[in-house]
CSV table of C-alpha atoms and ligand atoms in Angstrom, one decimal:
chain,number,residue,atom,x,y,z
A,68,UNK,CA,-35.2,29.9,21.6
A,69,UNK,CA,-38.4,31.3,23.3
A,70,UNK,CA,-38.3,35.1,23.3
A,71,UNK,CA,-40.5,37.8,24.7
A,72,UNK,CA,-42.0,40.6,22.5
A,73,UNK,CA,-44.1,43.7,23.2
A,74,UNK,CA,-46.6,44.5,20.4
A,75,UNK,CA,-48.9,47.5,20.3
A,76,UNK,CA,-52.1,47.4,18.3
A,77,UNK,CA,-52.3,43.7,19.1
A,78,UNK,CA,-56.1,43.7,19.0
A,79,UNK,CA,-56.6,44.2,15.3
A,80,UNK,CA,-55.1,44.2,11.8
A,81,UNK,CA,-51.3,44.1,11.4
A,82,UNK,CA,-50.5,44.0,15.1
A,83,UNK,CA,-52.8,41.1,15.7
A,84,UNK,CA,-51.3,39.1,12.8
A,85,UNK,CA,-47.7,39.7,14.1
A,86,UNK,CA,-48.8,38.6,17.6
A,87,UNK,CA,-50.5,35.4,16.2
A,88,UNK,CA,-47.4,34.6,14.1
A,89,UNK,CA,-44.9,35.0,16.9
A,90,UNK,CA,-47.1,33.0,19.2
A,91,UNK,CA,-47.3,30.2,16.6
A,92,UNK,CA,-43.5,30.2,16.6
A,93,UNK,CA,-43.5,29.5,20.3
A,94,UNK,CA,-42.7,33.0,21.6
A,95,UNK,CA,-44.2,35.0,24.4
A,96,UNK,CA,-46.2,38.1,23.4
A,97,UNK,CA,-47.3,41.0,25.6
A,98,UNK,CA,-50.0,42.7,23.4
A,99,UNK,CA,-51.4,46.2,24.0
A,100,UNK,CA,-54.4,48.1,22.8
A,101,UNK,CA,-57.4,50.0,24.3
A,102,UNK,CA,-60.0,47.3,23.8
A,103,UNK,CA,-60.2,43.5,24.2
A,104,UNK,CA,-61.3,42.3,20.8
A,105,UNK,CA,-62.7,38.9,20.0
A,106,UNK,CA,-59.3,38.2,18.3
A,107,UNK,CA,-57.6,39.0,21.6
A,108,UNK,CA,-59.9,36.6,23.5
A,109,UNK,CA,-59.1,33.9,21.0
A,110,UNK,CA,-55.3,34.4,21.5
A,111,UNK,CA,-55.8,34.3,25.3
A,112,UNK,CA,-57.7,31.1,24.8
A,113,UNK,CA,-55.2,29.5,22.4
A,114,UNK,CA,-52.0,30.6,24.2
A,115,UNK,CA,-52.8,31.0,28.0
A,116,UNK,CA,-49.2,30.6,29.0
A,117,UNK,CA,-47.7,32.8,26.3
A,118,UNK,CA,-50.1,35.6,25.4
A,119,UNK,CA,-50.6,38.5,27.9
A,120,UNK,CA,-53.0,41.3,27.0
A,121,UNK,CA,-52.7,44.8,28.5
A,122,UNK,CA,-55.6,47.1,28.0
A,123,UNK,CA,-54.2,50.6,27.7
A,124,UNK,CA,-54.7,53.9,25.9
A,125,UNK,CA,-51.2,54.7,24.7
A,126,UNK,CA,-52.0,58.3,23.7
A,127,UNK,CA,-52.2,59.5,27.3
A,128,UNK,CA,-49.6,60.0,30.0
A,129,UNK,CA,-46.9,59.2,27.5
A,130,UNK,CA,-44.0,59.9,29.9
A,131,UNK,CA,-45.2,57.1,32.1
A,132,UNK,CA,-45.0,54.5,29.3
A,133,UNK,CA,-41.2,53.8,29.7
A,134,UNK,CA,-41.6,53.1,33.4
A,135,UNK,CA,-44.6,50.9,32.7
A,136,UNK,CA,-42.4,48.8,30.3
A,137,UNK,CA,-39.9,48.3,33.2
A,138,UNK,CA,-42.7,47.0,35.3
A,139,UNK,CA,-43.9,44.7,32.5
A,140,UNK,CA,-40.5,43.2,32.1
A,141,UNK,CA,-40.4,42.4,35.8
A,142,UNK,CA,-43.6,40.5,35.3
A,143,UNK,CA,-43.0,38.8,32.0
A,144,UNK,CA,-39.2,38.7,31.5
A,145,UNK,CA,-36.7,40.6,29.4
A,146,UNK,CA,-37.8,41.7,26.0
A,147,UNK,CA,-36.1,40.8,22.7
A,148,UNK,CA,-38.2,43.0,20.6
A,149,UNK,CA,-40.8,45.7,20.3
A,150,UNK,CA,-43.3,46.3,17.4
A,151,UNK,CA,-45.2,49.6,17.4
A,152,UNK,CA,-48.2,48.9,15.2
A,153,UNK,CA,-50.8,50.9,17.1
A,154,UNK,CA,-51.6,53.8,14.9
A,155,UNK,CA,-54.4,56.1,13.9
A,156,UNK,CA,-55.2,57.4,10.5
A,157,UNK,CA,-56.8,60.8,10.3
A,158,UNK,CA,-58.2,62.2,7.1
A,159,UNK,CA,-58.5,66.0,7.5
A,160,UNK,CA,-58.0,68.9,5.1
A,161,UNK,CA,-55.4,71.5,6.1
A,162,UNK,CA,-58.1,74.2,6.4
A,163,UNK,CA,-59.7,72.5,9.4
A,164,UNK,CA,-56.4,71.3,11.0
A,165,UNK,CA,-55.7,72.4,14.5
A,166,UNK,CA,-52.9,71.7,17.0
A,167,UNK,CA,-55.3,69.4,18.9
A,168,UNK,CA,-55.8,67.3,15.7
A,169,UNK,CA,-52.0,67.2,15.1
A,170,UNK,CA,-51.3,66.1,18.6
A,171,UNK,CA,-53.9,63.4,18.5
A,172,UNK,CA,-52.1,61.7,15.7
A,173,UNK,CA,-48.5,62.4,16.8
A,174,UNK,CA,-49.2,61.2,20.4
A,175,UNK,CA,-50.1,57.7,19.3
A,176,UNK,CA,-48.2,57.2,16.1
A,177,UNK,CA,-44.9,58.8,17.2
A,178,UNK,CA,-44.6,59.9,20.8
A,179,UNK,CA,-46.0,56.7,22.3
A,180,UNK,CA,-43.7,54.6,20.1
A,181,UNK,CA,-40.7,56.6,21.2
A,182,UNK,CA,-41.6,56.3,24.9
A,183,UNK,CA,-42.1,52.6,24.6
A,184,UNK,CA,-38.8,52.2,22.7
A,185,UNK,CA,-37.1,54.1,25.6
A,186,UNK,CA,-38.6,51.5,28.0
A,187,UNK,CA,-37.7,48.5,25.9
A,188,UNK,CA,-34.0,49.5,25.5
A,189,UNK,CA,-33.6,50.3,29.2
A,190,UNK,CA,-30.8,48.1,30.5
A,191,UNK,CA,-33.2,46.5,33.1
A,192,UNK,CA,-35.6,45.5,30.3
A,193,UNK,CA,-33.8,44.5,27.2
A,194,UNK,CA,-32.6,40.9,26.7
A,195,UNK,CA,-28.9,40.3,26.9
A,196,UNK,CA,-28.8,39.0,23.3
A,197,UNK,CA,-29.8,41.3,20.4
A,198,UNK,CA,-33.0,43.3,20.5
A,199,UNK,CA,-35.0,44.3,17.4
A,200,UNK,CA,-37.4,47.3,17.3
A,201,UNK,CA,-39.8,47.6,14.4
A,202,UNK,CA,-42.0,50.7,13.8
A,203,UNK,CA,-45.0,50.2,11.5
A,204,UNK,CA,-44.7,53.4,9.4
A,205,UNK,CA,-46.6,53.8,6.1
A,206,UNK,CA,-45.9,54.5,2.4
A,207,UNK,CA,-47.7,57.7,3.3
A,208,UNK,CA,-44.4,58.8,4.9
A,209,UNK,CA,-42.9,59.0,1.4
A,210,UNK,CA,-46.0,59.8,-0.7
A,211,UNK,CA,-48.8,62.3,-0.5
A,212,UNK,CA,-52.5,62.3,-0.6
A,213,UNK,CA,-55.2,64.9,0.2
A,214,UNK,CA,-56.2,65.0,3.9
A,215,UNK,CA,-53.2,62.9,5.1
A,216,UNK,CA,-51.1,65.8,6.2
A,217,UNK,CA,-50.9,64.9,9.9
A,218,UNK,CA,-50.8,61.2,9.3
A,219,UNK,CA,-48.0,61.5,6.6
A,220,UNK,CA,-46.0,63.8,8.9
A,221,UNK,CA,-46.3,61.4,11.8
A,222,UNK,CA,-45.2,58.4,9.8
A,223,UNK,CA,-42.3,60.3,8.2
A,224,UNK,CA,-41.2,61.4,11.6
A,225,UNK,CA,-41.1,57.8,12.7
A,226,UNK,CA,-38.6,57.1,9.9
A,227,UNK,CA,-36.5,60.0,11.0
A,228,UNK,CA,-36.5,59.1,14.6
A,229,UNK,CA,-35.8,55.4,13.7
A,230,UNK,CA,-32.6,56.3,11.9
A,231,UNK,CA,-31.1,58.3,14.8
A,232,UNK,CA,-32.2,55.6,17.2
A,233,UNK,CA,-30.5,53.0,15.1
A,234,UNK,CA,-27.2,54.7,15.5
A,235,UNK,CA,-27.6,55.6,19.1
A,236,UNK,CA,-28.6,52.1,20.1
A,237,UNK,CA,-26.3,50.0,17.9
A,238,UNK,CA,-23.6,49.8,20.6
A,239,UNK,CA,-26.3,48.3,22.9
A,240,UNK,CA,-27.0,45.5,20.4
A,241,UNK,CA,-30.4,47.0,19.5
A,242,UNK,CA,-31.5,47.1,15.8
A,243,UNK,CA,-34.2,49.6,14.8
A,244,UNK,CA,-36.1,49.5,11.5
A,245,UNK,CA,-39.4,50.7,9.9
A,246,UNK,CA,-41.8,48.8,7.7
A,247,UNK,CA,-43.8,51.0,5.3
A,248,UNK,CA,-47.0,49.1,4.4
A,249,UNK,CA,-49.1,50.1,1.3
A,250,UNK,CA,-52.8,49.2,1.1
A,251,UNK,CA,-53.4,46.3,3.4
A,252,UNK,CA,-56.9,44.9,4.0
A,253,UNK,CA,-57.5,45.6,7.7
A,254,UNK,CA,-60.1,47.3,9.9
A,255,UNK,CA,-58.3,50.6,9.4
A,256,UNK,CA,-58.8,50.6,5.7
A,257,UNK,CA,-62.5,50.0,6.2
A,258,UNK,CA,-62.7,53.5,7.6
A,259,UNK,CA,-61.6,54.9,4.2
A,260,UNK,CA,-65.0,54.2,2.7
A,261,UNK,CA,-66.5,56.6,5.3
A,262,UNK,CA,-64.5,59.5,3.9
A,263,UNK,CA,-63.4,58.9,0.3
A,264,UNK,CA,-65.5,58.2,-2.7
A,265,UNK,CA,-65.7,54.6,-4.2
A,266,UNK,CA,-64.1,55.9,-7.4
A,267,UNK,CA,-61.0,57.3,-5.4
A,268,UNK,CA,-60.6,54.1,-3.5
A,269,UNK,CA,-60.9,51.9,-6.7
A,270,UNK,CA,-58.4,54.2,-8.4
A,271,UNK,CA,-55.9,53.6,-5.6
A,272,UNK,CA,-56.4,49.9,-5.6
A,273,UNK,CA,-55.8,49.7,-9.3
A,274,UNK,CA,-52.5,51.4,-8.7
A,275,UNK,CA,-51.1,48.5,-6.7
A,276,UNK,CA,-49.2,46.3,-9.3
A,277,UNK,CA,-49.5,43.3,-7.1
A,278,UNK,CA,-53.0,44.2,-5.8
A,279,UNK,CA,-54.0,44.9,-2.2
A,280,UNK,CA,-51.9,43.3,0.5
A,281,UNK,CA,-52.9,41.0,3.4
A,282,UNK,CA,-51.8,41.4,7.0
A,283,UNK,CA,-49.5,38.3,6.6
A,284,UNK,CA,-47.5,40.2,3.9
A,285,UNK,CA,-46.5,42.8,6.6
A,286,UNK,CA,-46.1,40.3,9.4
A,287,UNK,CA,-43.7,38.2,7.2
A,288,UNK,CA,-41.4,41.2,6.9
A,289,UNK,CA,-41.6,42.1,10.6
A,290,UNK,CA,-40.8,38.5,11.6
A,291,UNK,CA,-37.8,38.6,9.3
A,292,UNK,CA,-36.6,41.9,10.9
A,293,UNK,CA,-37.1,40.4,14.4
A,294,UNK,CA,-35.1,37.3,13.5
A,295,UNK,CA,-31.3,36.8,13.5
A,296,UNK,CA,-31.5,36.6,9.7
A,297,UNK,CA,-31.7,40.4,9.9
A,298,UNK,CA,-28.7,40.7,12.3
A,299,UNK,CA,-26.9,43.1,9.9
A,300,UNK,CA,-29.9,45.3,9.2
A,301,UNK,CA,-30.6,48.5,11.1
A,302,UNK,CA,-31.8,52.0,10.4
A,303,UNK,CA,-33.6,50.9,7.2
A,304,UNK,CA,-37.0,51.5,5.8
A,305,UNK,CA,-38.8,48.6,4.0
A,306,UNK,CA,-41.7,49.4,1.7
A,307,UNK,CA,-44.0,46.4,1.6
A,308,UNK,CA,-46.7,47.7,-0.7
A,309,UNK,CA,-47.1,45.4,-3.7
A,310,UNK,CA,-45.3,48.0,-5.9
A,311,UNK,CA,-47.8,50.9,-5.1
A,312,UNK,CA,-45.1,53.4,-4.4
A,313,UNK,CA,-43.4,52.8,-7.8
A,314,UNK,CA,-46.0,55.3,-9.0
A,315,UNK,CA,-46.9,53.6,-12.3
A,316,UNK,CA,-47.2,56.5,-14.8
A,317,UNK,CA,-49.6,54.9,-17.2
B,84,UNK,CA,-34.3,69.8,44.7
B,85,UNK,CA,-33.9,67.4,47.6
B,86,UNK,CA,-30.8,65.1,47.6
B,87,UNK,CA,-33.0,62.0,47.6
B,88,UNK,CA,-34.9,63.3,44.5
B,89,UNK,CA,-31.6,64.0,42.8
B,90,UNK,CA,-30.4,60.5,43.5
B,91,UNK,CA,-33.7,59.1,42.2
B,92,UNK,CA,-33.4,61.0,39.0
B,93,UNK,CA,-29.8,59.9,38.5
B,94,UNK,CA,-30.9,56.3,39.0
B,95,UNK,CA,-33.5,56.8,36.3
B,96,UNK,CA,-30.9,58.2,33.9
B,97,UNK,CA,-28.6,55.3,34.7
B,98,UNK,CA,-31.5,52.8,34.3
B,99,UNK,CA,-30.7,51.0,37.6
B,100,UNK,CA,-32.8,49.8,40.5
B,101,UNK,CA,-29.9,49.7,43.1
B,102,UNK,CA,-29.8,52.8,45.2
B,103,UNK,CA,-27.0,55.3,44.7
B,104,UNK,CA,-24.9,57.0,47.4
B,105,UNK,CA,-23.2,60.4,47.2
B,106,UNK,CA,-19.9,58.7,47.9
B,107,UNK,CA,-20.1,56.3,44.9
B,108,UNK,CA,-17.3,56.7,42.5
B,109,UNK,CA,-18.7,57.4,39.0
B,110,UNK,CA,-16.1,55.3,37.2
B,111,UNK,CA,-17.0,52.3,39.3
B,112,UNK,CA,-20.6,52.5,38.2
B,113,UNK,CA,-21.2,50.3,35.1
B,114,UNK,CA,-23.9,52.7,33.9
B,115,UNK,CA,-21.6,55.8,33.8
B,116,UNK,CA,-21.2,55.9,30.0
B,117,UNK,CA,-21.4,58.6,27.3
B,118,UNK,CA,-25.2,58.4,27.1
B,119,UNK,CA,-25.6,58.8,30.8
B,120,UNK,CA,-23.2,61.8,30.7
B,121,UNK,CA,-25.5,63.4,28.0
B,122,UNK,CA,-28.5,62.5,30.2
B,123,UNK,CA,-26.9,64.3,33.2
B,124,UNK,CA,-26.1,67.4,31.1
B,125,UNK,CA,-29.8,67.5,30.0
B,126,UNK,CA,-31.0,67.1,33.5
B,127,UNK,CA,-28.9,69.9,34.8
B,128,UNK,CA,-30.1,72.1,32.0
B,129,UNK,CA,-33.8,71.3,32.5
B,130,UNK,CA,-33.9,71.2,36.3
B,131,UNK,CA,-31.4,73.9,37.3
B,132,UNK,CA,-30.8,75.9,34.2
B,133,UNK,CA,-27.1,75.0,34.4
B,134,UNK,CA,-25.1,74.3,31.3
B,135,UNK,CA,-22.4,71.7,32.3
B,136,UNK,CA,-19.4,71.2,30.2
B,137,UNK,CA,-17.8,67.9,29.4
B,138,UNK,CA,-14.6,69.0,31.2
B,139,UNK,CA,-16.6,69.7,34.4
B,140,UNK,CA,-18.1,66.2,34.2
B,141,UNK,CA,-14.7,64.6,33.4
B,142,UNK,CA,-13.3,66.3,36.6
B,143,UNK,CA,-16.2,64.9,38.7
B,144,UNK,CA,-15.1,61.7,40.5
B,145,UNK,CA,-18.1,61.0,42.7
B,146,UNK,CA,-21.8,61.6,42.9
B,147,UNK,CA,-21.1,64.2,45.6
B,148,UNK,CA,-19.0,66.1,43.0
B,149,UNK,CA,-22.1,66.2,40.7
B,150,UNK,CA,-24.2,67.5,43.6
B,151,UNK,CA,-21.5,70.2,44.1
B,152,UNK,CA,-21.9,71.2,40.4
B,153,UNK,CA,-25.5,72.0,41.0
B,154,UNK,CA,-24.5,75.2,42.8
B,155,UNK,CA,-26.7,74.6,45.9
B,156,UNK,CA,-29.7,73.5,43.8
B,157,UNK,CA,-29.5,70.2,45.6
B,158,UNK,CA,-30.2,70.3,49.4
B,159,UNK,CA,-30.4,67.8,52.2
C,339,NAP,N1,-54.0,49.0,6.8
C,339,NAP,C1,-53.2,49.7,6.0
C,339,NAP,O1,-53.5,49.8,4.8
C,339,NAP,C2,-52.0,50.4,6.5
C,339,NAP,C3,-51.2,51.0,5.6
C,339,NAP,C4,-50.1,51.7,6.0
C,339,NAP,C5,-49.7,51.8,7.4
C,339,NAP,N2,-50.6,51.2,8.2
C,339,NAP,C6,-50.2,51.2,9.7
C,339,NAP,O2,-50.2,50.0,10.2
C,339,NAP,C7,-50.5,50.1,11.6
C,339,NAP,C8,-51.6,49.1,12.0
C,339,NAP,O3,-52.7,49.4,11.2
C,339,NAP,P1,-53.9,48.4,11.0
C,339,NAP,O4,-54.3,48.5,9.5
C,339,NAP,O5,-53.6,47.1,11.5
C,339,NAP,O6,-55.1,49.2,11.8
C,339,NAP,P2,-56.2,48.6,12.8
C,339,NAP,O7,-56.7,47.3,12.4
C,339,NAP,O8,-57.2,49.8,12.9
C,339,NAP,O9,-55.4,48.5,14.2
C,339,NAP,C9,-54.9,49.6,14.9
C,339,NAP,C10,-54.5,49.1,16.3
C,339,NAP,O10,-54.1,50.1,17.1
C,339,NAP,C11,-54.8,50.1,18.3
C,339,NAP,N3,-55.0,51.4,18.9
C,339,NAP,C12,-55.6,52.5,18.3
C,339,NAP,N4,-55.5,53.6,19.1
C,339,NAP,C13,-54.9,53.2,20.2
C,339,NAP,C14,-54.5,53.8,21.4
C,339,NAP,N5,-54.8,55.1,21.7
C,339,NAP,N6,-53.9,53.1,22.4
C,339,NAP,C15,-53.6,51.8,22.2
C,339,NAP,N7,-53.9,51.2,21.1
C,339,NAP,C16,-54.5,51.8,20.1
C,339,NAP,C17,-56.2,49.5,18.0
C,339,NAP,O11,-56.8,48.9,19.1
C,339,NAP,P3,-57.9,49.6,20.0
C,339,NAP,O12,-58.8,50.3,19.1
C,339,NAP,O13,-58.5,48.5,20.8
C,339,NAP,O14,-57.1,50.5,20.9
C,339,NAP,C18,-55.7,48.4,17.0
C,339,NAP,O15,-55.2,47.3,17.7
C,339,NAP,C19,-50.9,51.5,11.9
C,339,NAP,O16,-49.8,52.2,12.5
C,339,NAP,C20,-51.1,52.1,10.5
C,339,NAP,O17,-50.9,53.4,10.4
C,339,NAP,C21,-51.7,50.5,7.9
């Protein structure tokens, strides 16, 4: 059955791959990010009747986002799922951390996700059948690294919010889960090389027992969680990290 | 707060597009559930600084009764 999904961060990396995979399965995707990338143009070209791109900065006017989702559903139909993949990584030592920096990360990674989830689960918006919400968290929510204080905190808070949301929304037929990717080859990871030394990056890569992941590895898990095969799964965190978080002690 | 704004805010909490009328019976509204009740408690706290009890809300039969609980904070 054709279903309608809202995906943030659809212009790049993991969000793009999830969008492409859902479209290939015949679903409708409303994708959101600030910029129209070449990948977005390609999807618009390949799926003119099923892919609808919305250019929007999700880190501003956060309280308006839930009403915006109500508007979207009047235009595109009721939503069966929401994936919050838009996210920003920030590498910043504590000694230069400020409330402004903290808010920057939390606004996008957590607060926008919560506001959009509020919109998606509005009774005027959610599909009658089951609804699945997936937050793209990170293994950084359960592991530490220098400079990742705000980022780790924002991702850990997603997991916390996800659990309470799962309980609150279960009576409405809404399942809520988090996926915690490890190192995945995307545009975001490219930014690491601007900040960390080659040695540090190589060291992290060598700590992935199954090597660095691809965006399809994350998308496969998300598509499973969106599907009815996951109908008894809610409030759970799924590490998809090639074994990185096992913390090989050798 | 004006009565029309109060009704708008209530519609938002109930997630409905159909307008509400002060004479509407709460139990006849499909959206009047435990989460809506919590939403109304939080609205009264934020907007009017009034802490409603569950017993007060249980006793309320219509939207007019809710307006009454606002202690004149809602006007025509
Ligand atoms: N890659 C990894 O190794 C890894 C590991 C763990 C977790 N993650 C998480 O996975 C998610 C996706 O990351 P990715 O690797 O796919 O990164 P990416 O390729 O950089 O994609 C990030 C997406 O978010 C969008 N975005 C950024 N700021 C936005 C804003 N203010 N408003 C709306 N959209 C915004 C970007 O589009 P625009 O720039 O056009 O707005 C882009 O589509 C993130 O939440 C990230 O934290 C990634």
